Coordinates of C-alpha atoms and ligand atoms in Angstrom, one line a residue:
M1 CA 0.0 0.0 0.0
E2 CA 1.1 3.5 -0.8
D3 CA 2.2 5.8 2.1
K4 CA -1.1 7.6 2.6
K5 CA -3.2 8.0 5.8
I6 CA -5.6 5.3 6.6
L7 CA -9.3 5.5 6.4
F8 CA -11.7 2.9 7.9
S9 CA -15.5 2.7 7.9
A10 CA -18.2 0.1 8.0
I11 CA -21.9 -0.4 7.4
Q12 CA -24.1 -3.0 8.8
P13 CA -25.9 -5.3 6.4
S14 CA -29.1 -5.0 8.6
G15 CA -31.4 -4.2 5.8
I16 CA -31.8 -2.2 2.6
L17 CA -29.9 1.1 3.0
T18 CA -31.6 4.5 2.9
I19 CA -30.5 7.8 1.4
G20 CA -29.5 8.6 4.9
N21 CA -26.8 5.9 4.8
Y22 CA -25.9 7.0 1.3
L23 CA -25.4 10.7 2.2
G24 CA -24.0 10.0 5.8
A25 CA -21.6 7.3 4.6
L26 CA -21.4 5.9 1.1
K27 CA -21.1 9.2 -0.8
N28 CA -18.2 10.3 1.4
F29 CA -16.5 6.9 1.1
R30 CA -16.4 7.3 -2.7
K31 CA -15.1 10.9 -2.5
L32 CA -12.4 10.1 0.1
Q33 CA -11.2 6.6 -1.0
S34 CA -8.4 7.7 -3.3
D35 CA -6.9 10.2 -0.9
Y36 CA -6.4 7.5 1.7
N37 CA -5.5 3.8 2.0
S38 CA -9.2 2.9 2.5
V39 CA -10.6 -0.1 4.3
F40 CA -14.4 -0.7 4.1
S41 CA -16.2 -3.4 6.0
L42 CA -19.6 -5.0 6.0
A43 CA -20.2 -5.1 9.8
D44 CA -22.2 -8.4 9.9
L45 CA -21.2 -9.2 13.5
H46 CA -22.7 -6.0 14.6
T47 CA -26.1 -6.9 13.0
L48 CA -26.4 -9.9 15.4
T49 CA -27.0 -7.5 18.3
V50 CA -30.6 -7.3 17.1
R51 CA -32.5 -10.4 16.0
Q52 CA -31.8 -11.3 12.3
D53 CA -33.3 -14.0 10.1
P54 CA -30.2 -15.9 9.0
A55 CA -31.3 -16.2 5.4
V56 CA -32.2 -12.5 5.2
L57 CA -28.8 -11.6 6.7
R58 CA -27.0 -13.6 4.1
K59 CA -29.0 -11.9 1.3
N60 CA -28.5 -8.4 2.9
T61 CA -24.7 -9.0 3.0
Y62 CA -24.6 -9.6 -0.8
E63 CA -26.9 -6.6 -1.4
L64 CA -24.6 -4.4 0.6
A65 CA -21.4 -5.7 -1.0
A66 CA -23.0 -5.0 -4.5
L67 CA -24.1 -1.6 -3.3
Y68 CA -20.7 -0.6 -2.1
L69 CA -19.4 -1.5 -5.6
A70 CA -22.3 0.2 -7.4
C71 CA -21.6 3.4 -5.4
G72 CA -18.0 3.4 -6.8
I73 CA -15.9 1.7 -4.2
D74 CA -13.0 0.3 -6.2
P75 CA -12.0 -3.1 -4.9
E76 CA -8.5 -2.8 -6.4
E77 CA -7.8 0.5 -4.8
S78 CA -9.7 -0.1 -1.5
V79 CA -10.0 -3.1 0.8
L80 CA -13.6 -4.3 0.9
F81 CA -14.3 -7.2 3.2
V82 CA -16.8 -8.9 5.6
Q83 CA -16.1 -8.3 9.2
S84 CA -16.7 -11.9 10.3
H85 CA -14.1 -13.1 7.7
V86 CA -11.3 -11.5 9.8
A87 CA -11.2 -13.2 13.2
A88 CA -9.0 -10.4 14.6
H89 CA -12.1 -8.2 15.1
A90 CA -13.7 -10.5 17.6
E91 CA -10.3 -11.2 19.2
L92 CA -9.4 -7.5 19.7
T93 CA -12.9 -6.9 21.1
W94 CA -12.1 -9.3 23.9
I95 CA -8.9 -7.4 24.9
L96 CA -10.6 -4.0 24.6
N97 CA -13.4 -5.3 26.9
T98 CA -10.8 -5.5 29.6
V99 CA -10.1 -1.8 29.5
C100 CA -13.8 -0.7 29.1
Y101 CA -16.2 -0.1 31.9
P102 CA -19.9 -1.0 31.9
G103 CA -20.9 2.5 32.7
E104 CA -19.3 3.8 29.5
L105 CA -21.5 1.4 27.5
S106 CA -24.8 1.7 29.4
R107 CA -24.9 5.4 28.8
M108 CA -24.5 5.3 25.1
T109 CA -27.5 6.9 23.3
Q110 CA -27.7 4.1 20.7
F111 CA -27.7 1.4 23.4
K112 CA -30.6 3.2 25.3
D113 CA -32.6 3.7 22.1
K114 CA -32.1 0.2 20.8
S115 CA -32.8 -1.3 24.3
L116 CA -36.3 0.4 24.2
K117 CA -36.9 -0.6 20.7
H118 CA -35.9 -4.3 21.3
E119 CA -37.1 -4.7 24.9
D120 CA -37.3 -8.4 24.6
N121 CA -33.7 -8.8 23.5
V122 CA -31.4 -6.5 25.4
N123 CA -28.4 -8.8 25.1
M124 CA -24.7 -8.3 26.0
G125 CA -23.7 -7.9 22.4
L126 CA -26.0 -4.9 22.1
M127 CA -24.2 -3.3 25.0
D128 CA -20.8 -4.3 23.7
Y129 CA -21.5 -3.0 20.2
P130 CA -19.2 0.1 20.6
V131 CA -16.3 -2.0 21.7
L132 CA -16.5 -4.2 18.6
M133 CA -16.7 -1.0 16.6
A134 CA -13.6 0.3 18.4
A135 CA -11.8 -3.0 17.5
D136 CA -12.8 -2.5 13.9
I137 CA -11.2 0.9 13.8
L138 CA -8.1 0.4 16.0
L139 CA -7.0 -2.8 14.2
Y140 CA -6.1 -0.8 11.1
Q141 CA -4.2 2.0 12.8
T142 CA -6.8 4.3 11.3
D143 CA -6.5 8.0 11.0
L144 CA -9.9 8.9 9.6
V145 CA -13.4 7.4 10.2
P146 CA -16.2 8.8 7.9
I147 CA -19.5 8.3 9.7
G148 CA -22.9 9.8 10.2
A149 CA -23.4 12.1 13.2
D150 CA -25.3 9.3 15.1
Q151 CA -22.0 7.4 15.5
K152 CA -19.9 10.2 17.0
Q153 CA -20.3 8.9 20.6
H154 CA -19.0 5.5 19.5
L155 CA -16.0 7.1 17.9
E156 CA -15.3 9.0 21.1
L157 CA -15.2 5.7 22.9
A158 CA -12.8 4.2 20.4
R159 CA -10.5 7.2 21.0
D160 CA -10.8 6.8 24.8
L161 CA -10.0 3.1 24.7
A162 CA -7.0 3.7 22.4
I163 CA -5.6 6.3 24.7
R164 CA -6.3 4.3 27.8
F165 CA -4.7 1.2 26.3
N166 CA -1.6 3.2 25.2
N167 CA -1.2 4.7 28.6
R168 CA -1.4 1.3 30.3
Y169 CA 0.7 -0.8 28.0
G170 CA 2.7 1.7 25.9
E171 CA 2.1 3.2 22.4
T172 CA 0.1 0.7 20.4
F173 CA -2.9 2.2 18.7
R174 CA -3.2 5.4 16.5
V175 CA -6.0 7.6 17.9
P176 CA -8.5 8.1 15.1
E177 CA -10.4 11.3 14.0
G178 CA -14.0 11.3 12.8
Y179 CA -15.1 12.7 9.4
F180 CA -18.6 14.1 9.1
G181 CA -19.9 15.4 5.8
K182 CA -20.6 19.1 5.5
T183 CA -24.2 18.5 4.7
A184 CA -26.6 15.7 5.6
A185 CA -24.6 14.0 8.3
R186 CA -28.1 13.4 9.8
V187 CA -30.9 12.9 7.3
M188 CA -34.3 13.0 9.1
S189 CA -37.4 10.9 8.6
L190 CA -39.8 12.1 5.9
A191 CA -42.8 11.4 8.1
E192 CA -41.4 12.6 11.5
P193 CA -38.6 15.1 10.7
D194 CA -37.5 15.2 14.4
R195 CA -36.3 11.6 14.1
K196 CA -33.4 10.3 12.1
M197 CA -34.2 8.4 8.9
S198 CA -33.8 4.8 9.6
K199 CA -33.9 1.7 7.5
S200 CA -35.7 -0.2 10.2
D201 CA -38.7 2.3 10.4
S202 CA -42.0 0.5 10.2
N203 CA -43.5 3.4 8.1
L204 CA -42.2 2.8 4.6
N205 CA -43.0 6.4 3.6
A206 CA -40.6 7.7 6.3
F207 CA -37.5 6.8 4.3
I208 CA -36.2 6.5 0.7
S209 CA -34.6 3.1 0.3
M210 CA -31.8 2.6 -2.2
N211 CA -34.1 -0.1 -3.7
D212 CA -36.9 2.4 -4.4
D213 CA -37.6 3.0 -8.1
R214 CA -38.0 6.4 -9.7
D215 CA -41.8 6.6 -9.3
T216 CA -41.7 5.5 -5.7
I217 CA -39.0 8.1 -4.8
I218 CA -41.0 10.9 -6.4
R219 CA -44.3 9.7 -4.7
K220 CA -42.6 9.5 -1.2
F221 CA -41.2 13.0 -1.5
K222 CA -44.6 14.3 -2.6
R223 CA -46.0 12.8 0.6
A224 CA -43.2 14.1 2.8
V225 CA -44.4 16.0 5.9
T226 CA -43.9 19.8 5.5
D227 CA -44.6 22.6 7.9
S228 CA -47.1 25.4 8.1
G229 CA -46.4 28.6 6.1
S230 CA -45.3 28.6 2.5
S231 CA -41.8 29.8 2.3
I232 CA -39.0 27.4 1.4
T233 CA -36.4 28.4 3.9
A234 CA -34.4 26.4 6.5
S235 CA -35.1 27.1 10.1
P236 CA -35.6 25.2 13.4
E237 CA -39.3 26.0 13.2
K238 CA -39.5 24.2 9.8
P239 CA -37.9 20.8 10.4
G240 CA -39.7 19.2 7.4
I241 CA -38.6 21.9 4.8
T242 CA -35.2 22.1 6.4
N243 CA -34.7 18.4 6.0
L244 CA -35.8 18.4 2.3
L245 CA -33.5 21.4 1.6
T246 CA -30.6 19.6 3.2
V247 CA -31.2 16.5 1.1
Y248 CA -31.5 18.6 -2.0
C249 CA -28.3 20.4 -1.3
A250 CA -26.5 17.1 -0.5
F251 CA -27.6 15.6 -3.8
T252 CA -26.8 18.7 -5.9
D253 CA -23.7 20.0 -4.0
K254 CA -25.5 23.4 -3.8
S255 CA -25.3 25.6 -0.8
L256 CA -28.4 26.2 1.4
K257 CA -28.5 29.9 0.2
E258 CA -28.4 28.8 -3.5
A259 CA -31.2 26.3 -3.0
E260 CA -33.4 28.8 -1.1
D261 CA -32.9 31.4 -3.8
E262 CA -33.8 28.8 -6.5
F263 CA -37.1 28.0 -4.9
E264 CA -38.1 31.5 -3.8
G265 CA -41.7 32.2 -4.7
K266 CA -42.4 28.5 -5.6
G267 CA -45.0 26.4 -3.8
Y268 CA -44.3 23.3 -1.6
G269 CA -45.7 21.0 -4.4
D270 CA -43.1 22.2 -7.0
F271 CA -40.3 22.0 -4.5
K272 CA -41.1 18.5 -3.4
L273 CA -41.3 17.3 -7.0
A274 CA -38.0 18.9 -7.7
V275 CA -36.3 17.2 -4.7
G276 CA -37.9 13.8 -5.7
E277 CA -36.6 14.1 -9.3
T278 CA -33.1 15.1 -8.2
V279 CA -32.8 12.3 -5.8
A280 CA -34.2 9.8 -8.3
D281 CA -31.7 10.9 -11.0
V282 CA -28.9 9.8 -8.6
I283 CA -30.4 6.8 -6.9
D284 CA -32.0 5.1 -9.8
P285 CA -28.8 4.3 -11.8
I286 CA -27.1 3.1 -8.6
R287 CA -30.0 0.7 -8.0
L288 CA -29.8 -0.7 -11.6
E289 CA -26.0 -1.1 -11.4
K290 CA -26.3 -2.8 -8.0
N291 CA -28.8 -5.3 -9.4
R292 CA -26.5 -6.0 -12.3
I293 CA -23.5 -6.7 -10.0
L294 CA -25.7 -8.9 -7.7
E295 CA -26.3 -11.3 -10.6
D296 CA -22.6 -12.3 -10.5
K297 CA -22.2 -13.8 -7.0
Q298 CA -18.9 -15.3 -8.0
Y299 CA -17.5 -11.9 -8.7
I300 CA -18.7 -10.6 -5.4
D301 CA -17.2 -13.7 -3.6
S302 CA -13.9 -13.1 -5.3
V303 CA -13.8 -9.4 -4.3
L304 CA -14.6 -10.3 -0.7
K305 CA -12.1 -13.1 -0.6
S306 CA -9.2 -10.9 -1.7
G307 CA -10.5 -8.1 0.6
A308 CA -10.5 -10.5 3.6
E309 CA -6.9 -11.6 2.9
R310 CA -5.7 -8.1 2.6
A311 CA -7.6 -7.0 5.8
E312 CA -6.3 -10.1 7.7
R313 CA -2.7 -9.1 7.0
L314 CA -3.2 -5.6 8.2
A315 CA -5.2 -6.5 11.3
G316 CA -2.9 -9.4 12.2
R317 CA 0.0 -7.0 12.7
T318 CA -1.9 -4.9 15.2
L319 CA -3.4 -7.9 17.0
A320 CA 0.1 -9.5 17.4
K321 CA 1.4 -6.3 18.9
V322 CA -1.5 -6.1 21.3
Y323 CA -1.1 -9.7 22.5
K324 CA 2.6 -9.1 23.0
K325 CA 2.0 -5.9 25.0
V326 CA -0.5 -7.5 27.4
G327 CA 1.8 -10.4 28.0
L328 CA 0.2 -13.3 26.2
V329 CA 2.7 -16.0 25.2
P330 CA 3.0 -16.3 21.5
R331 CA 2.1 -19.6 20.0
A332 CA 5.2 -21.5 18.8
R333 CA 5.3 -21.8 14.9
G334 CA 7.1 -24.3 12.7
Ligands
ATP1 P1 -30.1 0.8 11.9 O1 -31.2 1.8 11.4 O2 -30.4 -0.6 11.4 O3 -29.7 0.9 13.3 P2 -28.2 2.5 10.7 O4 -28.6 2.8 9.3 O5 -28.3 3.5 11.8 O6 -28.9 1.1 11.1 P3 -25.6 1.5 9.8 O7 -26.1 0.7 8.7 O8 -24.6 0.8 10.5 O9 -26.7 2.0 10.9 O10 -25.1 3.0 9.3 C1 -24.2 3.1 8.3 C2 -23.8 4.5 8.2 O11 -24.9 5.4 7.9 C3 -23.2 5.2 9.5 O12 -22.1 6.0 9.2 C4 -24.3 6.0 10.0 O13 -23.8 7.1 10.8 C5 -24.9 6.5 8.7 N1 -26.3 6.9 8.9 C6 -27.3 6.1 9.4 N2 -28.5 6.8 9.3 C7 -28.2 8.0 8.9 C8 -29.0 9.2 8.7 N3 -30.3 9.3 8.9 N4 -28.4 10.3 8.2 C9 -27.0 10.3 7.9 N5 -26.2 9.3 8.1 C10 -26.8 8.1 8.6
LTN2 N1 -21.9 1.2 14.0 C1 -21.7 1.7 12.7 C2 -21.2 0.7 11.7 C3 -19.8 0.4 12.1 C4 -18.7 1.3 11.9 C5 -17.5 0.5 12.3 C6 -18.5 2.6 11.4 C7 -19.4 -0.8 12.6 N2 -18.0 -0.7 12.8 C8 -16.3 1.1 12.3 C9 -17.2 3.1 11.4 C10 -16.1 2.4 11.9 C11 -22.9 2.4 12.2 O1 -22.7 3.2 11.4 N3 -24.1 2.1 12.7

């Protein structure tokens, strides 16, 4: 690998992604990949923290791999791999658990939210989720982690654990920085604009899925909740319009001011149609390309195989260093 800084990020194959995931994560990945030595993972172990149907999880993993590729992740340039294919992720999680305190995990916003949402399945994995995420990041001596704003608290923990481990055992991990896109680090629900857009929302009109076709995208935007009044301007009193403006800007790379000027004097109906068409113009070709790639499972398997081999080599170096620092006797070889 060239001598560039290291970028790591991951997405869970926990369902069909939304334009929130696209804007908060995938779009930035494509933009950043060539400036860094980039490592992208499919965080399948993370998905097990909420109940999954095994067959659906397998299908979603292929869907996500194809989507990464359709969004422009280049498997020659970047490392693309499935988290469970590289055992070091689970192994480093165990070591990091020994420097993490339960109080740090029980106060995580995501843990609290998901505990309420999955009351019947508040398992240890759900609580330990951020430690596995820290292991993902720290194994690659990562400099930069592009993520949506909802993951900021988890990144802070990864930094804290790296610093704590380094203080206790000597310099081992690089301390990573987060990267949050300028716009749309937090895309809100189309039905309840004070909640984040989530792929697991039971109201299908609340999110635009990356699998929605052109007509569906336009129809969902037409139905999006707007606010009272008629001006198309961003403000805290207008969360619905603000969210649509943010999405429009993120897809067109226009500034808020430019977008507000463009729609001055226009009605909500025209505005929502323009947003829908703009989003569809970008998402529809990605969906078609993803479906094309999905037809060639062998190709996907070969990409993930070589990705796992490259990831394993990188991760293995850090894990060996960690095991040595904490005093585990290395296994004799040969
Ligand atoms: P779930 O809804 O199943 O909990 P998720 O979509 O929140 O999942 P991931 O699939 O792991 O979680 O998220 C992948 C990336 O997408 C992360 O970087 C996350 O911050 C980002 N992301 C998720 N939702 C949004 C959103 N509404 N706006 C911007 N970024 C988002
Ligand atoms: N929890 C993340 C997905 C994730 C991740 C990571 C992101 C798992 N491991 C490591 C960045 C770095 C989420 O976005 N919900």
